[in-house]
PDB file of C-alpha atoms and ligand atoms in Angstrom:
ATOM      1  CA  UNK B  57     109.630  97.048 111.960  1.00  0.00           C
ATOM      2  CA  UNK B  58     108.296 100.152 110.574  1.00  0.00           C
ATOM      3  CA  UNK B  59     111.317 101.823 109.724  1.00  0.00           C
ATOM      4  CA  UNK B  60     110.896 104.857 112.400  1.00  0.00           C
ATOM      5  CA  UNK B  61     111.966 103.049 115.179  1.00  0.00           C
ATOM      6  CA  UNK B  62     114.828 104.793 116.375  1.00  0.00           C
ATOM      7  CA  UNK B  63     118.100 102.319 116.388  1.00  0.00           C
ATOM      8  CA  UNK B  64     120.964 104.477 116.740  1.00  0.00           C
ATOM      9  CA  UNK B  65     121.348 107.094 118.721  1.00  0.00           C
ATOM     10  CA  UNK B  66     124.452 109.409 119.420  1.00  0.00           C
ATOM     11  CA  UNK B  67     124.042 112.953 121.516  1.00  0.00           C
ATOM     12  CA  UNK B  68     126.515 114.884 121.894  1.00  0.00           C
ATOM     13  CA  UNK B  69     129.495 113.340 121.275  1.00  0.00           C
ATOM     14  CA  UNK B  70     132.516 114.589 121.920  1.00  0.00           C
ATOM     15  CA  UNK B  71     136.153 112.525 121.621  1.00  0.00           C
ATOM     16  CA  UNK B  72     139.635 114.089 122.205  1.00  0.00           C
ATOM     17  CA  UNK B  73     142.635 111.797 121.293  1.00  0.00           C
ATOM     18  CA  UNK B  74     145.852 112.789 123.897  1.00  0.00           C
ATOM     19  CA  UNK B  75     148.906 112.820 121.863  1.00  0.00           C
ATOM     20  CA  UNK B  76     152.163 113.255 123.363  1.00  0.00           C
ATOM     21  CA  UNK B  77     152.071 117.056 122.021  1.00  0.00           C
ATOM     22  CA  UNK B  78     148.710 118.385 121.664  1.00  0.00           C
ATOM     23  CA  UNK B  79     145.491 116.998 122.285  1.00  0.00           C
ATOM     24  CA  UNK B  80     143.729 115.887 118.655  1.00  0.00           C
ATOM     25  CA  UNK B  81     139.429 116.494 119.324  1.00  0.00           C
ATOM     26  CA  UNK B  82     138.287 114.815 116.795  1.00  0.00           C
ATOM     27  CA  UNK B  83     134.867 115.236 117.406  1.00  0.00           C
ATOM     28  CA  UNK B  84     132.513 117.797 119.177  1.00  0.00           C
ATOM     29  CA  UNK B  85     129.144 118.092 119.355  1.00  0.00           C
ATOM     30  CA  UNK B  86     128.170 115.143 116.903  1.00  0.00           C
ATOM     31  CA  UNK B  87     124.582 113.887 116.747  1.00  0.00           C
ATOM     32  CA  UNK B  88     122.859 111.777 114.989  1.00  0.00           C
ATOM     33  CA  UNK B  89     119.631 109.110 114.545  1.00  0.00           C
ATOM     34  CA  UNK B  90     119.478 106.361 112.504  1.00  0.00           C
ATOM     35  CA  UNK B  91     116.150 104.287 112.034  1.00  0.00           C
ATOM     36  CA  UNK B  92     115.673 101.237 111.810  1.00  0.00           C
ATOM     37  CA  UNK B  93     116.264  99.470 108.807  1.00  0.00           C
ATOM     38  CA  UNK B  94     117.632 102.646 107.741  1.00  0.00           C
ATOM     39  CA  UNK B  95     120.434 103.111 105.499  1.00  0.00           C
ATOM     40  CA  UNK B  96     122.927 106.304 106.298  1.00  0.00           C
ATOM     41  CA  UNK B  97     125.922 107.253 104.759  1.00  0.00           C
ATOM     42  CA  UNK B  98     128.431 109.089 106.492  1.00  0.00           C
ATOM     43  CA  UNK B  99     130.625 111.434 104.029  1.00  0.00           C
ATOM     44  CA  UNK B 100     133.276 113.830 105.050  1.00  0.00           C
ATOM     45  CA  UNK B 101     136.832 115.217 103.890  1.00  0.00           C
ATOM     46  CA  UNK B 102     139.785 112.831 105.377  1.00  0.00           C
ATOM     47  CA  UNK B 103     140.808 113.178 108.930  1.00  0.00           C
ATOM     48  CA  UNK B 104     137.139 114.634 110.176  1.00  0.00           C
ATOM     49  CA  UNK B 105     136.350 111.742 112.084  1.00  0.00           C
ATOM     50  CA  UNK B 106     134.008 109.142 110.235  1.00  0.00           C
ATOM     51  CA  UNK B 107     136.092 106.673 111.198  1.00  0.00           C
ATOM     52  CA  UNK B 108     136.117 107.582 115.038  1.00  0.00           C
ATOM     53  CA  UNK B 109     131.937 108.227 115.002  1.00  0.00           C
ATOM     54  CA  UNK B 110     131.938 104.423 113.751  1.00  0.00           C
ATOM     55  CA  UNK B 111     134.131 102.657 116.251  1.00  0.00           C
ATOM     56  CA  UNK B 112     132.737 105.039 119.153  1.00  0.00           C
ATOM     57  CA  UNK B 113     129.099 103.193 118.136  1.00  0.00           C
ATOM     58  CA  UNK B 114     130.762  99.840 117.325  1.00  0.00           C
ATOM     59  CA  UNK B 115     132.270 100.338 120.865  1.00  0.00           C
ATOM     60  CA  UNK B 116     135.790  99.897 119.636  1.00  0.00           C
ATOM     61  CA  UNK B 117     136.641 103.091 120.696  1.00  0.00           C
ATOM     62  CA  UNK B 118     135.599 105.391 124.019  1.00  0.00           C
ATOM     63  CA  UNK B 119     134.238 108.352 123.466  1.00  0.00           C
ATOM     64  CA  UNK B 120     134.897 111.675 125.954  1.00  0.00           C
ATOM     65  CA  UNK B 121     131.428 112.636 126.072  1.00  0.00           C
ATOM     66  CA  UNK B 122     128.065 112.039 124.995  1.00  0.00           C
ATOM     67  CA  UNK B 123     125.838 109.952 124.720  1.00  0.00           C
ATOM     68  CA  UNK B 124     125.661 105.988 122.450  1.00  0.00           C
ATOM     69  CA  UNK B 125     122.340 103.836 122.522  1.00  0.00           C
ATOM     70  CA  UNK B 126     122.139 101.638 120.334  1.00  0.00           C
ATOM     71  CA  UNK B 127     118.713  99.295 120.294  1.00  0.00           C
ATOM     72  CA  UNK B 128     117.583 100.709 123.279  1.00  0.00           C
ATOM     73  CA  UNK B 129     121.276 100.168 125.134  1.00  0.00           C
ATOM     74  CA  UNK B 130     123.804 102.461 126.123  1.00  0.00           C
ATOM     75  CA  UNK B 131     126.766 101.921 124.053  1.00  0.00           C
ATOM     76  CA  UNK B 132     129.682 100.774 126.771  1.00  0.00           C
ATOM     77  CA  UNK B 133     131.806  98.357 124.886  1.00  0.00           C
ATOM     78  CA  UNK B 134     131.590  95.617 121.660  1.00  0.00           C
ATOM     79  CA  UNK B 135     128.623  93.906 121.756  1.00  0.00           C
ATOM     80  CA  UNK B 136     126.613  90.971 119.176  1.00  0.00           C
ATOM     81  CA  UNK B 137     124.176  93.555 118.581  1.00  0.00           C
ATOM     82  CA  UNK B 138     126.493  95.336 116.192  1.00  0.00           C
ATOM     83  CA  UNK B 139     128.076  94.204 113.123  1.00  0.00           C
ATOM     84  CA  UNK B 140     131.481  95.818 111.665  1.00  0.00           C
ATOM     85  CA  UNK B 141     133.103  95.522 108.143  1.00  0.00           C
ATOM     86  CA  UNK B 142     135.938  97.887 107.874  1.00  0.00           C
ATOM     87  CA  UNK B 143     138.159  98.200 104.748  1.00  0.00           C
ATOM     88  CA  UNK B 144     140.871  95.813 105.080  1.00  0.00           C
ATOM     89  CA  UNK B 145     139.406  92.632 104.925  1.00  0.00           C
ATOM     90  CA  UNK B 146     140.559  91.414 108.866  1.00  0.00           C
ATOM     91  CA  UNK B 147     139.680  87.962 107.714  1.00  0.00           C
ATOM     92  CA  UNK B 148     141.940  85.157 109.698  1.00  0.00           C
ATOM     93  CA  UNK B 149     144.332  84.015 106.993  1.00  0.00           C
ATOM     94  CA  UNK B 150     144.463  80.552 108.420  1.00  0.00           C
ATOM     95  CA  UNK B 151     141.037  80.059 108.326  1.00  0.00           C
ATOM     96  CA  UNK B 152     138.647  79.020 105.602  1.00  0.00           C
ATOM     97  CA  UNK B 153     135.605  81.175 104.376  1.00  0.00           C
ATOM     98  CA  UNK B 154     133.433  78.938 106.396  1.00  0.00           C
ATOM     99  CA  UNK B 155     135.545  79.097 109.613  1.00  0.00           C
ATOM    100  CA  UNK B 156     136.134  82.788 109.534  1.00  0.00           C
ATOM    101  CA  UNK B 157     131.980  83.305 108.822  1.00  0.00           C
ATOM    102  CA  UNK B 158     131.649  80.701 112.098  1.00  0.00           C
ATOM    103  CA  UNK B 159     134.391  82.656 114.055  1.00  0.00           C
ATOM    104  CA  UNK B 160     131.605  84.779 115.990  1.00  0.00           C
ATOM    105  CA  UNK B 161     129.631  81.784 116.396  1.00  0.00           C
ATOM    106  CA  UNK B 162     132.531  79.771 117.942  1.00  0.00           C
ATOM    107  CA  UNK B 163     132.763  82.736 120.223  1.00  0.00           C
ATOM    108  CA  UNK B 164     129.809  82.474 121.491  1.00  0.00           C
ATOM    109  CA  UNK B 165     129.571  78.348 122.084  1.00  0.00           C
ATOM    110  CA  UNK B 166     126.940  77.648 120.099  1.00  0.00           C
ATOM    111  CA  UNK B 167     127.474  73.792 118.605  1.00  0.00           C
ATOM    112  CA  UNK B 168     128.709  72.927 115.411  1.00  0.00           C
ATOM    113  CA  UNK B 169     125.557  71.775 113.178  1.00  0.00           C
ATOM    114  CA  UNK B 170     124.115  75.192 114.216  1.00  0.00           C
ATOM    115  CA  UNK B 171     127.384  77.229 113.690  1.00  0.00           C
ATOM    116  CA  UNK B 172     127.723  74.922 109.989  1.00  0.00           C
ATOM    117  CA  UNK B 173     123.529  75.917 109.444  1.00  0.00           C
ATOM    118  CA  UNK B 174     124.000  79.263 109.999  1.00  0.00           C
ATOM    119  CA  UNK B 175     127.441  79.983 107.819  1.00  0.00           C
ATOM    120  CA  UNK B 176     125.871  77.967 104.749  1.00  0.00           C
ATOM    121  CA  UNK B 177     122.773  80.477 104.867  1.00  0.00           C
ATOM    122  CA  UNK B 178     124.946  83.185 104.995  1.00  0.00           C
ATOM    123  CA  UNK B 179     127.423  81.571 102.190  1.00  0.00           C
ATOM    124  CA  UNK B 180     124.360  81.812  99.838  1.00  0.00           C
ATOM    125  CA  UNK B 181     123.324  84.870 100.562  1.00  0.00           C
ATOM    126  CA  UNK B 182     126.610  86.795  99.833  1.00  0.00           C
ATOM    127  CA  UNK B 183     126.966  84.296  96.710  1.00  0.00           C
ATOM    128  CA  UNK B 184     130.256  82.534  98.074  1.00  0.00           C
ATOM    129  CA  UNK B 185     128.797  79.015  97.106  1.00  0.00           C
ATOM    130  CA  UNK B 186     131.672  76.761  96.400  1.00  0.00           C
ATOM    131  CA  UNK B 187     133.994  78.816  98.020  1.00  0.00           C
ATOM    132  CA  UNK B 188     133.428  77.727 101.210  1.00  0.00           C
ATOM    133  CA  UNK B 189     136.829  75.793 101.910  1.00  0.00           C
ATOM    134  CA  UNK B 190     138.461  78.281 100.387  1.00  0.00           C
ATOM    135  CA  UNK B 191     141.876  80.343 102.117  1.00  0.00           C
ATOM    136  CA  UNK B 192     141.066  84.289 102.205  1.00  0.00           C
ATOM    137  CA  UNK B 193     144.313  84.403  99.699  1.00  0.00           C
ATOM    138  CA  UNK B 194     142.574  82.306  97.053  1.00  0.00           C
ATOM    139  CA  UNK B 195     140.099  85.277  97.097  1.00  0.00           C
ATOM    140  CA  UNK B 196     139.629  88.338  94.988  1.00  0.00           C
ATOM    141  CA  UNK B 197     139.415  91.628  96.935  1.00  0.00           C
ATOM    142  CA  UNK B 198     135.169  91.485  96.215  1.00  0.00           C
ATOM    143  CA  UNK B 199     135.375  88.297  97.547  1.00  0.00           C
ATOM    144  CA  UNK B 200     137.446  88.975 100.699  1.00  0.00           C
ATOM    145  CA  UNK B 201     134.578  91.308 101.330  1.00  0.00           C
ATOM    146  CA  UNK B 202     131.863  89.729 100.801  1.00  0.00           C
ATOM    147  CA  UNK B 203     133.240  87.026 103.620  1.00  0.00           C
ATOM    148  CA  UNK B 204     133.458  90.065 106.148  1.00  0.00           C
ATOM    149  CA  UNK B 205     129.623  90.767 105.219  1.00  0.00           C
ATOM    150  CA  UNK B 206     128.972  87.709 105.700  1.00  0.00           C
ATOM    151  CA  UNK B 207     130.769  87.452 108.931  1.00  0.00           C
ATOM    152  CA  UNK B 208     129.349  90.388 110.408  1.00  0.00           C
ATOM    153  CA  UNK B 209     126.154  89.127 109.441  1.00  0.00           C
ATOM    154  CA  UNK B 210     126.314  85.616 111.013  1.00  0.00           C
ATOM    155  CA  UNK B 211     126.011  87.214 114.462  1.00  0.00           C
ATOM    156  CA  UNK B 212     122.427  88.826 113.493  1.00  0.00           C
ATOM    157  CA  UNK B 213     123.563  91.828 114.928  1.00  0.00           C
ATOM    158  CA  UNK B 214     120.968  94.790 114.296  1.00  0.00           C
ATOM    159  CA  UNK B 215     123.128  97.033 113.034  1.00  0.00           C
ATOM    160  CA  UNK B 216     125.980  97.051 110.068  1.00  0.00           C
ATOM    161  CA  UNK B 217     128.824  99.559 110.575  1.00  0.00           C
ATOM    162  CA  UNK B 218     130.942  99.734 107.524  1.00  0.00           C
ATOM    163  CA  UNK B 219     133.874 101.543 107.276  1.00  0.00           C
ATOM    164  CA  UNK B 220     135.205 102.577 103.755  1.00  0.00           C
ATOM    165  CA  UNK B 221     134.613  98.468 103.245  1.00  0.00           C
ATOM    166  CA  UNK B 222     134.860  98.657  99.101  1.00  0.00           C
ATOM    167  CA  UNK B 223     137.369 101.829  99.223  1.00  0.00           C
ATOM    168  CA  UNK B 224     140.300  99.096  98.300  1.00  0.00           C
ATOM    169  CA  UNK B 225     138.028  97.409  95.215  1.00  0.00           C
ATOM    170  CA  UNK B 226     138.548  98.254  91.680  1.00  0.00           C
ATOM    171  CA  UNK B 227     135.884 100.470  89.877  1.00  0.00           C
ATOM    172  CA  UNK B 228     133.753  97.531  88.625  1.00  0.00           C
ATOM    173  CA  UNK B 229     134.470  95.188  91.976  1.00  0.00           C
ATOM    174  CA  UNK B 230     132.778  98.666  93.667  1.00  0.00           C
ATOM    175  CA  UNK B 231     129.746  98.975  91.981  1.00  0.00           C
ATOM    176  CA  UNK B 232     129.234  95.371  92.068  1.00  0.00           C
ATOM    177  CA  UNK B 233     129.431  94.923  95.676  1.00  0.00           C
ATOM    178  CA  UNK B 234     127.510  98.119  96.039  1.00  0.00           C
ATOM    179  CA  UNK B 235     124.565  96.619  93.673  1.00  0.00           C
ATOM    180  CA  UNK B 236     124.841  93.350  96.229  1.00  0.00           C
ATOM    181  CA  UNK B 237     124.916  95.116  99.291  1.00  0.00           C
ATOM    182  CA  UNK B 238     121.595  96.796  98.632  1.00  0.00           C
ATOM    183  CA  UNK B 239     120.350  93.105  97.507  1.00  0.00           C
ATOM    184  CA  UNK B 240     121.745  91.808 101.414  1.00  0.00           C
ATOM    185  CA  UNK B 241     120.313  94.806 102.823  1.00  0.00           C
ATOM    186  CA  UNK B 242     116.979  94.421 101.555  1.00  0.00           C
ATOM    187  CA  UNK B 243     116.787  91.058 102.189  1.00  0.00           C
ATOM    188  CA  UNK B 244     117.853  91.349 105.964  1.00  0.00           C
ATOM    189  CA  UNK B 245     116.579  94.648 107.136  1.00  0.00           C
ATOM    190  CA  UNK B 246     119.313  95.614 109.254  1.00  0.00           C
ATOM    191  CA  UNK B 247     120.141  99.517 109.786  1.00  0.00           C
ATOM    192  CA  UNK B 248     123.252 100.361 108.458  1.00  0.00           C
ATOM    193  CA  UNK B 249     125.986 103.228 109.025  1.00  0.00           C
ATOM    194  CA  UNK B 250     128.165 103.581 105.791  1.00  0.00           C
ATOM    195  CA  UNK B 251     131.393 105.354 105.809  1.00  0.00           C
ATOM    196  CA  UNK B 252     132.568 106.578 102.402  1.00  0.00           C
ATOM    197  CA  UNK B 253     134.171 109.543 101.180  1.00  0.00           C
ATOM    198  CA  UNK B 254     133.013 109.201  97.652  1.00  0.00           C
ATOM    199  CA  UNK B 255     129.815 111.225  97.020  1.00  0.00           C
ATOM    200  CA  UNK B 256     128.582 108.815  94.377  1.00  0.00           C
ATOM    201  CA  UNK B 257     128.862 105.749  96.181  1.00  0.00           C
ATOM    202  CA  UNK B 258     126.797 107.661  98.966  1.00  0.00           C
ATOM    203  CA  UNK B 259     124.130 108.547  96.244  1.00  0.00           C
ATOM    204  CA  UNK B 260     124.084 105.146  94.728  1.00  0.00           C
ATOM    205  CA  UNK B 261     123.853 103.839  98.502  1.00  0.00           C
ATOM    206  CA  UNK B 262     122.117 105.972 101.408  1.00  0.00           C
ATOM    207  CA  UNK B 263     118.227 107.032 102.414  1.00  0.00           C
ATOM    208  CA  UNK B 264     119.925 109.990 103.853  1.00  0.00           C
ATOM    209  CA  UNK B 265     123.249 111.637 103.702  1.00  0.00           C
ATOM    210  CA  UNK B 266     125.070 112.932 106.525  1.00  0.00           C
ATOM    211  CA  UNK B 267     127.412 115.323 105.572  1.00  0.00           C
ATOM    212  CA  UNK B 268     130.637 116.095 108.322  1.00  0.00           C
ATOM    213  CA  UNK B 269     132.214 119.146 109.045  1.00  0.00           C
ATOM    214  CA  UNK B 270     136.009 119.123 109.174  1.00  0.00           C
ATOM    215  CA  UNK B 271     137.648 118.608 112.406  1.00  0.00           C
ATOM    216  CA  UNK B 272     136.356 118.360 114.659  1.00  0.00           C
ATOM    217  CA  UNK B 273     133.562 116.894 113.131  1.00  0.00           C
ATOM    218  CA  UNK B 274     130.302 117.258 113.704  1.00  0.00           C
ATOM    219  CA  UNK B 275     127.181 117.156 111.456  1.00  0.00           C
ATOM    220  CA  UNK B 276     126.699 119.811 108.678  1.00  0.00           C
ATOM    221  CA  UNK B 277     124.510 118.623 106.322  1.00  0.00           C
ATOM    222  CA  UNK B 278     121.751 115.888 106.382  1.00  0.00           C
ATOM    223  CA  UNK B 279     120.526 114.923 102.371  1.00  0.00           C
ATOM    224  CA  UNK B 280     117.726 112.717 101.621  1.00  0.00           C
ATOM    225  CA  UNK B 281     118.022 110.936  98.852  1.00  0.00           C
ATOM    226  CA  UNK B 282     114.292 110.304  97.740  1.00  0.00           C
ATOM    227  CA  UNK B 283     115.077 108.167  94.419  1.00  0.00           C
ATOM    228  CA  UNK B 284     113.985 104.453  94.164  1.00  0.00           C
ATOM    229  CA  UNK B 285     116.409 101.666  93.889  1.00  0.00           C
ATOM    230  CA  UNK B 286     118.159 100.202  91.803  1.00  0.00           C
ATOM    231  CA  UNK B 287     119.038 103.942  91.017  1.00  0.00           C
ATOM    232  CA  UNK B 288     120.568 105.355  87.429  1.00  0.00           C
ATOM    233  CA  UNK B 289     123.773 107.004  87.952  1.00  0.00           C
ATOM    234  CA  UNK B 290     122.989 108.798  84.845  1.00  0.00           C
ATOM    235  CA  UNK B 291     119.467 109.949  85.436  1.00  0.00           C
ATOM    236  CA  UNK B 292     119.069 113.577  85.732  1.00  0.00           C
ATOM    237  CA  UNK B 293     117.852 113.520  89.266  1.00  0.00           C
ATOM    238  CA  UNK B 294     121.101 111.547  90.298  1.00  0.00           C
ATOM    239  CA  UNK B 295     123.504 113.940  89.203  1.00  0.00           C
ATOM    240  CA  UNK B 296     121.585 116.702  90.392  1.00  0.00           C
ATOM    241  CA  UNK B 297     121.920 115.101  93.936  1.00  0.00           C
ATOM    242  CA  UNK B 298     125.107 114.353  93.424  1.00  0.00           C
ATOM    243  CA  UNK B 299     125.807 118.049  92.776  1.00  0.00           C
ATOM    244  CA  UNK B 300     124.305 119.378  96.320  1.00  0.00           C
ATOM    245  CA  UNK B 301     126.384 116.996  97.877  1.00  0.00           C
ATOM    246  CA  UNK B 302     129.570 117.972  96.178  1.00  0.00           C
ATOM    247  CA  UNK B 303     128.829 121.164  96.862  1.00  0.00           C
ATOM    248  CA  UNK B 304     128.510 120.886 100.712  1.00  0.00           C
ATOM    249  CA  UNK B 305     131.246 118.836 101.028  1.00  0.00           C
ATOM    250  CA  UNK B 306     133.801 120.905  99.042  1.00  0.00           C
ATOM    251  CA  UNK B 307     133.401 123.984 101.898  1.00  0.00           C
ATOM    252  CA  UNK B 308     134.795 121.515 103.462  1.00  0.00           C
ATOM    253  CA  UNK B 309     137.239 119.788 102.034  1.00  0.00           C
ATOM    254  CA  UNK B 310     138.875 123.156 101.601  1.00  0.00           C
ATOM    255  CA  UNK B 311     138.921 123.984 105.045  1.00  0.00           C
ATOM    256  CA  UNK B 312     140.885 121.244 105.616  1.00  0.00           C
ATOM    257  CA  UNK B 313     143.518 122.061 102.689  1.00  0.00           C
ATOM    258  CA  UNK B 314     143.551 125.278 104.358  1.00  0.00           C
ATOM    259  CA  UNK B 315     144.617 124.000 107.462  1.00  0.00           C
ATOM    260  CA  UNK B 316     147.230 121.612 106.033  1.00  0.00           C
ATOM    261  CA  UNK B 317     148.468 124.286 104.195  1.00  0.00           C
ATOM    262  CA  UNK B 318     148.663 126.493 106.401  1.00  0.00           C
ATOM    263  CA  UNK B 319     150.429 123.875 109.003  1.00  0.00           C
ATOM    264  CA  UNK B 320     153.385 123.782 105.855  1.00  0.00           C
ATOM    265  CA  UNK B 321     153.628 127.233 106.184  1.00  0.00           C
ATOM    266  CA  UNK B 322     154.549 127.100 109.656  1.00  0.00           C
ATOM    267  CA  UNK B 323     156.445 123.907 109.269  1.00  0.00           C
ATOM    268  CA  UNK B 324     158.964 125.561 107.441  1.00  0.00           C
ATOM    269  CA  UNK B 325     159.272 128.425 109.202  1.00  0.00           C
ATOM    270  CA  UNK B 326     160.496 127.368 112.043  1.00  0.00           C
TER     271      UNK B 326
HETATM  272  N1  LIG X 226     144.155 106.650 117.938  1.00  0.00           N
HETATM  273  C1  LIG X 226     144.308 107.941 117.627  1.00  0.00           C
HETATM  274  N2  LIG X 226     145.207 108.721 118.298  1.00  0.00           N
HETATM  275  C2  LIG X 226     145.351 110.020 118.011  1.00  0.00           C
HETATM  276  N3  LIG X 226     144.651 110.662 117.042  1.00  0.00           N
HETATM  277  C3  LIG X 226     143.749 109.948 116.340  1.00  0.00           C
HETATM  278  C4  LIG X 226     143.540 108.549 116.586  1.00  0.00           C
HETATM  279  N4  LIG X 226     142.574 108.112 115.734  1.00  0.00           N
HETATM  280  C5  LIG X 226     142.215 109.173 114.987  1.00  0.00           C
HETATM  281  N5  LIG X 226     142.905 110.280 115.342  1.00  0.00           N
HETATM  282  C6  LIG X 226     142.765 111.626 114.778  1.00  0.00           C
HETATM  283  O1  LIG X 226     141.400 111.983 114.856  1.00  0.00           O
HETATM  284  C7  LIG X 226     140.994 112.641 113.659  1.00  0.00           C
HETATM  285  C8  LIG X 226     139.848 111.882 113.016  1.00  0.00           C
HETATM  286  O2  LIG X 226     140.322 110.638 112.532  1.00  0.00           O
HETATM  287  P1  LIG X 226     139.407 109.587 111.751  1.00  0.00           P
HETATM  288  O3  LIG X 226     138.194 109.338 112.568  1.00  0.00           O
HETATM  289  O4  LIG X 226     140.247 108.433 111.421  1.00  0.00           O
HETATM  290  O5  LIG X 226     139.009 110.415 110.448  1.00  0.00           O
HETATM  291  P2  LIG X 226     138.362 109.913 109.060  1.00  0.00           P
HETATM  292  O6  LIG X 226     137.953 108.492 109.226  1.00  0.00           O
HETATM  293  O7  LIG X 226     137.230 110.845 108.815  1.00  0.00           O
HETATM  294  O8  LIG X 226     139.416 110.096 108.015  1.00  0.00           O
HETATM  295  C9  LIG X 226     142.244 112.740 112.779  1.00  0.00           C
HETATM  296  O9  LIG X 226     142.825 113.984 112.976  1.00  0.00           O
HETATM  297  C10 LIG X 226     143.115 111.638 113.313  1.00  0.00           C
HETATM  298  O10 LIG X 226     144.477 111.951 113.107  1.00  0.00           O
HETATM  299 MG1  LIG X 227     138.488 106.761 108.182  1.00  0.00          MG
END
């Protein structure tokens, strides 16, 4: 893996949710490449469609138009090759850490002493040792989500779509799990797709930044982030980053106060 190996790849993309009023198009004209091994955070004001781009490419959701490929494969529906982690936990209540890391595993027949092999590994890699009897509600939320990494990861998929997955978490919980993810990440090599809509967290996080128009939402902005890891929030070079970003991303966050603004407006005229 040499890192510019194409493994995601969306063209065009276009989705259009039918309401019972008005057609929603949530996004038009999206593109984007990730590489291999890559890590990419998506950022964008509420309601621009992050959320749709990563269930399009997890195959959760159709799209309208465009194109998915995804390790070489046209996206047509959930497959092993891609991970999710979204921000509530999703974790089967009823089943212990172990089972719920297995789930996937069950899924797909393979026997017990390898399902048991494979969930220990991936026990000790998100640091659940000891836990691994353990209910999801005998977990802290950091916890909860390191299970759902660990889940996602049991499957080897090639690719980690994350959805918002510390946005719940507490400030230190956050920058915790963000400090381990990079630790999983570099230890695994997957590619991974990172929805957030805080800029730091995307600093702290991403190669590369993808910035998102408002809806419909398509890509504004891409910013590299060329610092090495672990990086310095309070480094000079950090907040200067972190400054472009806010910058792009407040044209757009007003265009979408705008909107809802001016949507009250007309809301109360009639
Ligand atoms: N299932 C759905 N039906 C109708 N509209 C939807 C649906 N899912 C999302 N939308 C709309 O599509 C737009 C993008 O949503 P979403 O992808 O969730 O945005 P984000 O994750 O960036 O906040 C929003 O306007 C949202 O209301
Ligand atoms: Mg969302």
């Amino acid at each position: 893996m040499d890192g510019h190996e194409v493994n995601i790849r969306t063209q065009r993309l276009f989705k259009a949710f039918r309401g019972d009023k008005k057609e929603v198009v949530a996004l038009k004209d999206f593109a984007l490449d990730v590489d291999e091994g890559e890590f990419v955070c998506l950022l964008g004001p509420s309601g621009c469609g992050k959320t749709t781009v990563l269930r399009i490419i997890a195959g959760l959701e159709t799209k309208s138009d465009g194109q998915v490929v995804v390790s070489g494969e046209e996206v047509t529906g959930a497959g092993p090759n891609r991970g999710v982690v979204f921000q509530e936990f999703a974790l089967f209540p009823w089943r212990t850490v172990k089972k719920n890391i297995e789930f996937g595993l069950e899924m797909k027949n393979l026997p017990l002493a390898e399902r048991e092999a494979v969930s220990s590994r991936y026990i000790d890699l998100v640091n659940l040792e000891g836990f691994e009897d353990a209910h999801p509600q005998q977990l802290s939320g950091g916890m909860k989500q390191r299970v759902g990494i660990a889940r996602a990861l049991a499957n080897d998929p090639a690719v980690l779509l994350m959805d918002e997955p510390f946005g719940a978490l507490d400030a230190q919980t956050r920058n915790l799990m963000q400090k381990e993810l990079l630790r999983i990440w570099a230890a695994t090599k997957k590619t991974i797709l990172f929805v957030t809509h805080s800029v730091d967290e995307a600093v702290y996080l991403a190669d590369r930044i993808v910035v998102m128009t408002a809806r419909p939402g398509k890509v504004k902005q891409v910013i590299p982030v060329g610092l090495p890891r672990p990086r310095d929030r309070t480094s000079a070079e950090f907040i200067s980053i972190r400054g472009e970003v806010l910058e792009v991303l407040e044209e757009e966050f007003e265009k979408t106060m705008m909107r809802e603004l001016s949507k009250t407006v007309v809301e109360h005229k009639t």
